PDB file of C-alpha atoms in Angstrom:
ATOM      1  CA  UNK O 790     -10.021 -19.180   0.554  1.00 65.00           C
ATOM      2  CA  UNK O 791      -9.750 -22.555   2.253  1.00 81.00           C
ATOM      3  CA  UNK O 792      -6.603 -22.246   4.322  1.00 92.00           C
ATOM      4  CA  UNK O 793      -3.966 -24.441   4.335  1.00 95.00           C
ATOM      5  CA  UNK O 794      -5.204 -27.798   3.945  1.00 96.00           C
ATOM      6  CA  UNK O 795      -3.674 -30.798   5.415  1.00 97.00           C
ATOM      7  CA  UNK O 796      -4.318 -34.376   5.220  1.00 97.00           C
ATOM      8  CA  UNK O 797      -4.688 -36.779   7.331  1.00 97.00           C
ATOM      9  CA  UNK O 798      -6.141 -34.893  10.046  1.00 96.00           C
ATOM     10  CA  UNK O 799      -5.275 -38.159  12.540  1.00 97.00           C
ATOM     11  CA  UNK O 800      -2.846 -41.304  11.639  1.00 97.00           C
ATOM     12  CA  UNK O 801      -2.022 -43.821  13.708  1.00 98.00           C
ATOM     13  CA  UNK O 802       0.060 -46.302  12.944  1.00 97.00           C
ATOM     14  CA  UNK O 803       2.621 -48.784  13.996  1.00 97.00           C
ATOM     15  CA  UNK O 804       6.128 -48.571  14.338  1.00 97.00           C
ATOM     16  CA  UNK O 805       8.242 -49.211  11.174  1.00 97.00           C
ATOM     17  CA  UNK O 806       5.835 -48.195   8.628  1.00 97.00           C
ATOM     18  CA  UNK O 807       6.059 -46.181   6.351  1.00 97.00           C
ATOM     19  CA  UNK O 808       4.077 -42.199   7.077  1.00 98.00           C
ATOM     20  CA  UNK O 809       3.090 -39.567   4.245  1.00 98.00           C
ATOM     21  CA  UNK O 810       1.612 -36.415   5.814  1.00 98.00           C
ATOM     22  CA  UNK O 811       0.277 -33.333   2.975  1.00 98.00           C
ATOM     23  CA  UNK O 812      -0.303 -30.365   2.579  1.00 98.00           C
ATOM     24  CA  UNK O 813      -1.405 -27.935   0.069  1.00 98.00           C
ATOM     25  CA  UNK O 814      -0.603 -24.711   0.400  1.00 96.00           C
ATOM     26  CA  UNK O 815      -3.015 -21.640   0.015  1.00 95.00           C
ATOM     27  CA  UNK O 816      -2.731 -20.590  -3.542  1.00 94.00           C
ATOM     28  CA  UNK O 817      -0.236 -17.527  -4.752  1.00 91.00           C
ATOM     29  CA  UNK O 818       1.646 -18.491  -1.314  1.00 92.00           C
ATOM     30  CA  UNK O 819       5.337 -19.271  -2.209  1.00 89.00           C
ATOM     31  CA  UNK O 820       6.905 -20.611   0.686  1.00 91.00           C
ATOM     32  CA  UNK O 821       6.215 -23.634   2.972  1.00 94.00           C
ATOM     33  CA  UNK O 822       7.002 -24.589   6.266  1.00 95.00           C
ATOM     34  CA  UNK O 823       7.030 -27.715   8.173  1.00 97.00           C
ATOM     35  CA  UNK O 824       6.829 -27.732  12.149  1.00 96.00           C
ATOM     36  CA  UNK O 825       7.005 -30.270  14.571  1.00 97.00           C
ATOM     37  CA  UNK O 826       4.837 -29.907  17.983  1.00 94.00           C
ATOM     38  CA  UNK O 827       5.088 -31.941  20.802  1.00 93.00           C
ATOM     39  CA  UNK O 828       4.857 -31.111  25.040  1.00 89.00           C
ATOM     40  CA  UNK O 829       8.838 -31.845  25.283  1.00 90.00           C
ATOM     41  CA  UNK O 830      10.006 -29.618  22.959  1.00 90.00           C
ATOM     42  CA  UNK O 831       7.678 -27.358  21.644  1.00 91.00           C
ATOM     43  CA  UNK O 832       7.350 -26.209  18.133  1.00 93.00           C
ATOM     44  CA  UNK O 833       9.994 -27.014  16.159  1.00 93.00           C
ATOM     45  CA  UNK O 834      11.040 -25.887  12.292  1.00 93.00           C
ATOM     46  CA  UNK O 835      11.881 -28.839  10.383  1.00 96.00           C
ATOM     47  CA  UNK O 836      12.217 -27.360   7.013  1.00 96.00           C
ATOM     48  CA  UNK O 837      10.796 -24.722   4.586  1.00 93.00           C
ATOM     49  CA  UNK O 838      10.754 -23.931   1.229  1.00 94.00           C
ATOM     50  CA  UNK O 839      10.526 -21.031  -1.012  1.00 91.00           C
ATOM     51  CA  UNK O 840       9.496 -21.662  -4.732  1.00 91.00           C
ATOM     52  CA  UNK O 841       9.367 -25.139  -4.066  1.00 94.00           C
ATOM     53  CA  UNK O 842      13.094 -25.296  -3.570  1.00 94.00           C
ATOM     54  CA  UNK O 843      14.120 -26.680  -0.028  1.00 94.00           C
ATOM     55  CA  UNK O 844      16.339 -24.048   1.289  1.00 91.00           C
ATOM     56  CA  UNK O 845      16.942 -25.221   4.961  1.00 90.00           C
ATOM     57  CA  UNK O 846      16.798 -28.616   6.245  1.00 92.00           C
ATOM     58  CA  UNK O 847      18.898 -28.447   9.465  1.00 91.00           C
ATOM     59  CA  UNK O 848      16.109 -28.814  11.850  1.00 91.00           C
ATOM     60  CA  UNK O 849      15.211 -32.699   9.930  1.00 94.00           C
ATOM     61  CA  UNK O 850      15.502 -34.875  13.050  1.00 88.00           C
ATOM     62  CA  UNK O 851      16.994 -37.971  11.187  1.00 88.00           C
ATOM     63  CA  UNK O 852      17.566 -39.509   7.762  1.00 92.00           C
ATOM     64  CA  UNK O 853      14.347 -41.340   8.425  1.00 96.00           C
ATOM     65  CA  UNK O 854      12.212 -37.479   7.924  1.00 97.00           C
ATOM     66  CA  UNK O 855      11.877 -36.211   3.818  1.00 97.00           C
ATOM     67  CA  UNK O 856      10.318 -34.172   2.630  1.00 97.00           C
ATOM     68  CA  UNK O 857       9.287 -32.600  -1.051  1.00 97.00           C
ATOM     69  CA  UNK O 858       7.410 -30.152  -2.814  1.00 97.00           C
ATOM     70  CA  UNK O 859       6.776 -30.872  -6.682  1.00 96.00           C
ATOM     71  CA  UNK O 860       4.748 -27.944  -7.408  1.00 95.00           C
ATOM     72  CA  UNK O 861       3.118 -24.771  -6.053  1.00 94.00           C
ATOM     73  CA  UNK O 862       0.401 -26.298  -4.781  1.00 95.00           C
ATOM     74  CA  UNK O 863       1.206 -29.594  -2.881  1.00 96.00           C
ATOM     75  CA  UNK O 864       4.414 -30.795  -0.400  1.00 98.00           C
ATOM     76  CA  UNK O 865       4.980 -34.140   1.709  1.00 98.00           C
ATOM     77  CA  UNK O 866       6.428 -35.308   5.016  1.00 98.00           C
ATOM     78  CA  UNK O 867       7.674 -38.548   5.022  1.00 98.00           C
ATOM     79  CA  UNK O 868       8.901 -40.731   7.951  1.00 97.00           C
ATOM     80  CA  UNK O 869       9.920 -44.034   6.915  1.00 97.00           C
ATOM     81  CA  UNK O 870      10.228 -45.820   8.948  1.00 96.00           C
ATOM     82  CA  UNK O 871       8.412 -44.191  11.820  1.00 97.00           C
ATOM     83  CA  UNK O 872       9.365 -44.796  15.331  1.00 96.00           C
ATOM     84  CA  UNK O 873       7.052 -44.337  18.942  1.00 97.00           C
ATOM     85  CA  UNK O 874       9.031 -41.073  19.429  1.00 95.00           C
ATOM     86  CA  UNK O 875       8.104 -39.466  16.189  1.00 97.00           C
ATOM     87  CA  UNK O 876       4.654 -39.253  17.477  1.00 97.00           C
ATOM     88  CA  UNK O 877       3.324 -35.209  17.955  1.00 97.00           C
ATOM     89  CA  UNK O 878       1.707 -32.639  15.936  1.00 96.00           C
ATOM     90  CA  UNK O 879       2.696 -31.916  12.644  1.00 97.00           C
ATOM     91  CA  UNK O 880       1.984 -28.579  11.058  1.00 96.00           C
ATOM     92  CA  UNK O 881       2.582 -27.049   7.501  1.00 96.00           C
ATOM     93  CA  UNK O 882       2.193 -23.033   7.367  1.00 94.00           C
ATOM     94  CA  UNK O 883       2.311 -20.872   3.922  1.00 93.00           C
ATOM     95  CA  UNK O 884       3.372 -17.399   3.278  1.00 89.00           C
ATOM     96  CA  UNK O 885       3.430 -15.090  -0.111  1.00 80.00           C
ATOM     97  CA  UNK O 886       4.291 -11.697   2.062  1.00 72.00           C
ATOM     98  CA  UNK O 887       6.925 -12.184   4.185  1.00 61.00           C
ATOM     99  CA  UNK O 888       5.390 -11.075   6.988  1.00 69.00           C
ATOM    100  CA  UNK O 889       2.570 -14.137   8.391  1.00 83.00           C
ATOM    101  CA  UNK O 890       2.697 -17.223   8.335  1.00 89.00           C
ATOM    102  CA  UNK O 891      -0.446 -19.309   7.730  1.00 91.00           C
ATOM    103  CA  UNK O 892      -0.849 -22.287   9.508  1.00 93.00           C
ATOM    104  CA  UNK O 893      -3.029 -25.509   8.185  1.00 95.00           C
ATOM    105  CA  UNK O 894      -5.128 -27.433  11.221  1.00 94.00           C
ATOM    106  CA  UNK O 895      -2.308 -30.275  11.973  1.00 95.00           C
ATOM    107  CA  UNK O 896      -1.641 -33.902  11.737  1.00 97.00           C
ATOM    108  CA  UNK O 897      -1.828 -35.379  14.771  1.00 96.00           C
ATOM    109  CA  UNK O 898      -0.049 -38.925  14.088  1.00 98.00           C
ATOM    110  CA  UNK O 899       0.762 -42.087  16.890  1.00 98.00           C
ATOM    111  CA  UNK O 900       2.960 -44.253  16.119  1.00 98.00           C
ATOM    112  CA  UNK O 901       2.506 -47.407  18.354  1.00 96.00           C
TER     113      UNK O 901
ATOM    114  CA  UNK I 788      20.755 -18.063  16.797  1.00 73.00           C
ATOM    115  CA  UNK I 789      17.731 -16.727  17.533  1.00 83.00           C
ATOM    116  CA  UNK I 790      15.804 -17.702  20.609  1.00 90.00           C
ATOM    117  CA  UNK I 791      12.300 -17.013  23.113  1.00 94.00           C
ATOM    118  CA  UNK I 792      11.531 -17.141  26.409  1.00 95.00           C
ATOM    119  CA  UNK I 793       8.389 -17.263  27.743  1.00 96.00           C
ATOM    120  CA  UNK I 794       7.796 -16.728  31.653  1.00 92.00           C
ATOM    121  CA  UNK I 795       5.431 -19.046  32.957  1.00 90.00           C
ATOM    122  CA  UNK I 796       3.930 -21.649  30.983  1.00 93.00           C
ATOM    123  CA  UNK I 797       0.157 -21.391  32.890  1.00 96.00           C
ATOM    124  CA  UNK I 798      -0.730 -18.042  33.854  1.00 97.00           C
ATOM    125  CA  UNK I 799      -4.336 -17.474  35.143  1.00 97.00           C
ATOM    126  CA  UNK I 800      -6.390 -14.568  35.694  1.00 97.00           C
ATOM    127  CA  UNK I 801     -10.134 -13.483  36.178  1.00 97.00           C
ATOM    128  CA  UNK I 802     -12.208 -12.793  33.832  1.00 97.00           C
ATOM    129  CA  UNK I 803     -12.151  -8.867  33.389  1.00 97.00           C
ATOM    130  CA  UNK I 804      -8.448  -8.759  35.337  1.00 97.00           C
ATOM    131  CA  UNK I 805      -5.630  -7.581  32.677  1.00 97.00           C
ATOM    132  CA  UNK I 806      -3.852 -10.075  30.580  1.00 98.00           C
ATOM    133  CA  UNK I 807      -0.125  -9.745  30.700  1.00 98.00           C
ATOM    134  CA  UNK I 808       1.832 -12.823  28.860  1.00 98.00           C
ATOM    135  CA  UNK I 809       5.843 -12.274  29.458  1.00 97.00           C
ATOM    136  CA  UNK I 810       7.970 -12.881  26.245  1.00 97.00           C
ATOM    137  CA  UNK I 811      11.978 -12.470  25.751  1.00 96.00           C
ATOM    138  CA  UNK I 812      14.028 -12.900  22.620  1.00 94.00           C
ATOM    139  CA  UNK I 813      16.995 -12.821  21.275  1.00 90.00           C
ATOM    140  CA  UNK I 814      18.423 -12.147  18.285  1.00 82.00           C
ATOM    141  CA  UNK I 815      21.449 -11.400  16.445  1.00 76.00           C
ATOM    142  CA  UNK I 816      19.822  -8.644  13.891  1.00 79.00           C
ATOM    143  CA  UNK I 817      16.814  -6.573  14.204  1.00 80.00           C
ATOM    144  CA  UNK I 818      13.700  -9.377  14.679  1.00 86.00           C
ATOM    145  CA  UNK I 819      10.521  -9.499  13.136  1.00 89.00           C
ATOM    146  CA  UNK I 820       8.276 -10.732  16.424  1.00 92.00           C
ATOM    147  CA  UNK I 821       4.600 -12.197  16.428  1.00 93.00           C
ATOM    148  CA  UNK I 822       2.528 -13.887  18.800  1.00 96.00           C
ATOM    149  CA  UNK I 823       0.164 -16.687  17.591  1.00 96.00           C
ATOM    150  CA  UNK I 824      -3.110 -18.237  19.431  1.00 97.00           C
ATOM    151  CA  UNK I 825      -3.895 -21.881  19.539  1.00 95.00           C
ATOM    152  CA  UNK I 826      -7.315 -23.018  20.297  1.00 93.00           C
ATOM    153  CA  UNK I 827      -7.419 -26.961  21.566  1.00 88.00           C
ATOM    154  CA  UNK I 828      -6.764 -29.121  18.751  1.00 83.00           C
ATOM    155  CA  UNK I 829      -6.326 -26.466  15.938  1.00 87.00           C
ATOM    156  CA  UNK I 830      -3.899 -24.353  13.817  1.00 89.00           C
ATOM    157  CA  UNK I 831      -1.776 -21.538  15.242  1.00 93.00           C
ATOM    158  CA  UNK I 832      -3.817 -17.970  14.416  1.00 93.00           C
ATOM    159  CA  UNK I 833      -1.593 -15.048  14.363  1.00 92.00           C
ATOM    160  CA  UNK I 834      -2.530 -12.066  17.062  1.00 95.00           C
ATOM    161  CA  UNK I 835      -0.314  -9.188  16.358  1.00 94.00           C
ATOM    162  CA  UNK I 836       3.188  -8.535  14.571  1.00 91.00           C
ATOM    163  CA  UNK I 837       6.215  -5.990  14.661  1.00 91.00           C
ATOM    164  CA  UNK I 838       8.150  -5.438  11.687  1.00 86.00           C
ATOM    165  CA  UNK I 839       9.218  -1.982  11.856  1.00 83.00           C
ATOM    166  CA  UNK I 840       8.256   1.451  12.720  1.00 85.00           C
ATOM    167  CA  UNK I 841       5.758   1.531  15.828  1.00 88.00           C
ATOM    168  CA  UNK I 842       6.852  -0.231  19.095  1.00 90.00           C
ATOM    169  CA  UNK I 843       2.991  -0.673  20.333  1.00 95.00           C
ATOM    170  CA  UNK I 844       1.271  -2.663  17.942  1.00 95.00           C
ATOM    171  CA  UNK I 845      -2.259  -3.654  18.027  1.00 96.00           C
ATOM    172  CA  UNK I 846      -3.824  -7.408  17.168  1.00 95.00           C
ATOM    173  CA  UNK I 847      -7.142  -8.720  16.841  1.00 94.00           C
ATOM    174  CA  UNK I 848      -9.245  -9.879  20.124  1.00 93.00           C
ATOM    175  CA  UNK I 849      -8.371  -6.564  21.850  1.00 96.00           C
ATOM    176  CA  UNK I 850      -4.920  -7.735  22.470  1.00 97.00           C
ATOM    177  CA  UNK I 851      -1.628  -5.780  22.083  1.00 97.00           C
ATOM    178  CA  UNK I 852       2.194  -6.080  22.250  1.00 97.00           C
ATOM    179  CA  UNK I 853       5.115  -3.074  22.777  1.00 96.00           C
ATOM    180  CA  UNK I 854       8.383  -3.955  21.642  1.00 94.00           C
ATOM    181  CA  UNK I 855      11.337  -2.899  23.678  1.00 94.00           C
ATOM    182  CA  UNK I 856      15.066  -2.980  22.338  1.00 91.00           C
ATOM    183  CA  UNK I 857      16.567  -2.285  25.460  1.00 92.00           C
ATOM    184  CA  UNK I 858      14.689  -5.097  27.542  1.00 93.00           C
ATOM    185  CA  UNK I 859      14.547  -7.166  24.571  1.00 94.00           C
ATOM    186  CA  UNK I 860      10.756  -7.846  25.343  1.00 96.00           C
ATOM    187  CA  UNK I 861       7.822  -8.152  23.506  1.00 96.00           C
ATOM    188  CA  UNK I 862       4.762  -8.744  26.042  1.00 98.00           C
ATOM    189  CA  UNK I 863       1.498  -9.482  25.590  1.00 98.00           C
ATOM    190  CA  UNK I 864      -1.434  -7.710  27.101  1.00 98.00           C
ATOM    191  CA  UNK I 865      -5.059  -7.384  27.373  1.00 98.00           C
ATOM    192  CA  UNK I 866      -7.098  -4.773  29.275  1.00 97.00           C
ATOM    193  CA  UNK I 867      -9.833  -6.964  30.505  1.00 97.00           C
ATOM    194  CA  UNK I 868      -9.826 -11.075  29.836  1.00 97.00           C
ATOM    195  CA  UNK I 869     -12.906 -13.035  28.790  1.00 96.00           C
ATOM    196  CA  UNK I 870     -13.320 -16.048  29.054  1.00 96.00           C
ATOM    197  CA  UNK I 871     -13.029 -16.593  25.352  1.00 95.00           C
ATOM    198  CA  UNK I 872      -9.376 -15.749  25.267  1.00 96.00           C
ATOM    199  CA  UNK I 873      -8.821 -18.710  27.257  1.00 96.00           C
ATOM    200  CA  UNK I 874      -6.006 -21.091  25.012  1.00 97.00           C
ATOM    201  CA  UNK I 875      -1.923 -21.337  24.562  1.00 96.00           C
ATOM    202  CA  UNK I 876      -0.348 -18.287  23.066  1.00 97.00           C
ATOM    203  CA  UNK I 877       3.176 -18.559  21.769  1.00 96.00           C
ATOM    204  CA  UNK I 878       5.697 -16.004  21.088  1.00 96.00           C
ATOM    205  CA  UNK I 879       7.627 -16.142  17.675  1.00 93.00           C
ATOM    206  CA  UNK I 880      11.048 -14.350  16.459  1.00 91.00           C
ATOM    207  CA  UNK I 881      12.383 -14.260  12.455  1.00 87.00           C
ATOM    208  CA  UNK I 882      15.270 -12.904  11.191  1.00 78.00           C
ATOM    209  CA  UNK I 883      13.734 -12.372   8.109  1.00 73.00           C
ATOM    210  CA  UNK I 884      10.297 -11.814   8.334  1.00 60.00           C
ATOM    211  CA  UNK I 885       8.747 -14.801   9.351  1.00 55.00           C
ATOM    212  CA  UNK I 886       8.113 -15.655   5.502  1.00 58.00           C
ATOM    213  CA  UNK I 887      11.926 -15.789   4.165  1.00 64.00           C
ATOM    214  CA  UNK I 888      13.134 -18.098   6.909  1.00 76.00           C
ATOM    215  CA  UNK I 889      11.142 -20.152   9.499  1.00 84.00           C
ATOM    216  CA  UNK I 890      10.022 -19.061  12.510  1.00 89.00           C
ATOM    217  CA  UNK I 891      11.357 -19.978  16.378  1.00 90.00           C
ATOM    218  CA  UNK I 892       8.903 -20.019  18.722  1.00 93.00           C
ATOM    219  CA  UNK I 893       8.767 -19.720  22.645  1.00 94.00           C
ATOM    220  CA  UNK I 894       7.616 -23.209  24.891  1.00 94.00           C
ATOM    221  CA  UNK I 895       4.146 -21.213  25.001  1.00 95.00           C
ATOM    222  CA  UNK I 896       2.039 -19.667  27.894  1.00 97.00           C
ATOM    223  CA  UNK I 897      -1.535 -21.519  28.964  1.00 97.00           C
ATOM    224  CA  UNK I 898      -3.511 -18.522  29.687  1.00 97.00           C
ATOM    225  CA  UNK I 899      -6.592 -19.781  32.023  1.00 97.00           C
ATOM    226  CA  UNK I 900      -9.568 -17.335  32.749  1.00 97.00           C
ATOM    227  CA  UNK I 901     -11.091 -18.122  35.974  1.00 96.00           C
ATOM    228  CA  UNK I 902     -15.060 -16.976  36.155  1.00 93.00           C
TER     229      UNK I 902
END
């Protein structure tokens, strides 16, 4: 099994443009998580998913975060438009038991 | 609302010397606990869960973890370090699992093994 894949690895780009982070899930798993790493505050839940329903959004900085999952197999993270303070590490994890979560390698992004 | 504390965010110790990595939670119904490993610039890897049942529960690397109600504690420990196990381990409290709702983690603990 590959892991949780996620792409890009590294973005940088410049305030007020537009960012798509993905993921893709490892297969069977059936809920998705999106966190938020960064030396001020840590790792942060912005929101998950079970059956690609999004079931809790609260942790969604600003209007300016999205994020979807049209099938089983893929999700996004949008930031549009991005801002200097939106820069940190962005992780998706997977689960199908309830019990571990399954994290993908990150997307480190800089926006300038 | 659930929440961790982690004592000490850089804790060092010789190689051989016993680990011991301080977490605190807290939590409004009976948590689910875990602590993960992060290696520089990758993923989080889990080490060790509780769920139920057993308080002492044992990971992978030779590490451990005893849950305690009454202190509300779940530390970390290690017999003998290696240098190996040098890298930022974070503590981690659900509600529900860890897979039904999303997990909150402690600030994390940079564990450095001096030679």
């Amino acid at each position: 099994d590959a892991g949780v894949i996620q792409s890009p690895r590294h973005e940088v780009t410049e305030m007020g443009q537009e960012v798509t982070l993905r993921c893709k899930p490892i297969s069977g798993h059936n809920s998705l998580f999106w966190y938020r790493q960064t030396m001020m505050r840590g790792l942060e839940l912005l929101i998950y998913f079970n059956n690609n329903v999004p079931i809790d959004d609260s942790g969604m900085p600003e209007d300016r975060f999205s994020a979807k999952m049209p099938n089983a197999s893929f999700s996004t993270l949008k930031i549009q438009p991005s801002e200097p303070r939106d820069s940190a590490v962005y992780f998706c994890a997977s689960t199908g038991n309830y019990n571990e979560q399954f994290f993908g390698p990150g997307t480190r992004l800089t926006v300038l | 609302a659930q929440s961790v504390t982690q004592l000490g965010s850089h804790v060092s110790v010789s190689e051989g010397a016993l680990v011991l990595l301080r977490c605190n939670y807290s939590s409004s119904v009976p948590p689910y606990l875990f602590w993960y490993v992060q290696y520089p610039n990758q993923g989080l890897q889990l080490l060790l869960k509780y769920t139920t049942g057993a308080t002492l529960v044992k990971g992978i690397n030779g590490f451990e973890a005893e849950f305690k109600k009454s202190e509300t504690s779940f530390h970390l420990t290690k017999p003998s370090a290696h240098m190996s196990d040098a890298a930022e381990y974070f503590c981690a409290v659900s509600d529900k699992g860890g897979g039904a709702d999303g997990l909150t983690f402690g600030k994390g603990t940079h564990l450095i093994i001096q030679p």
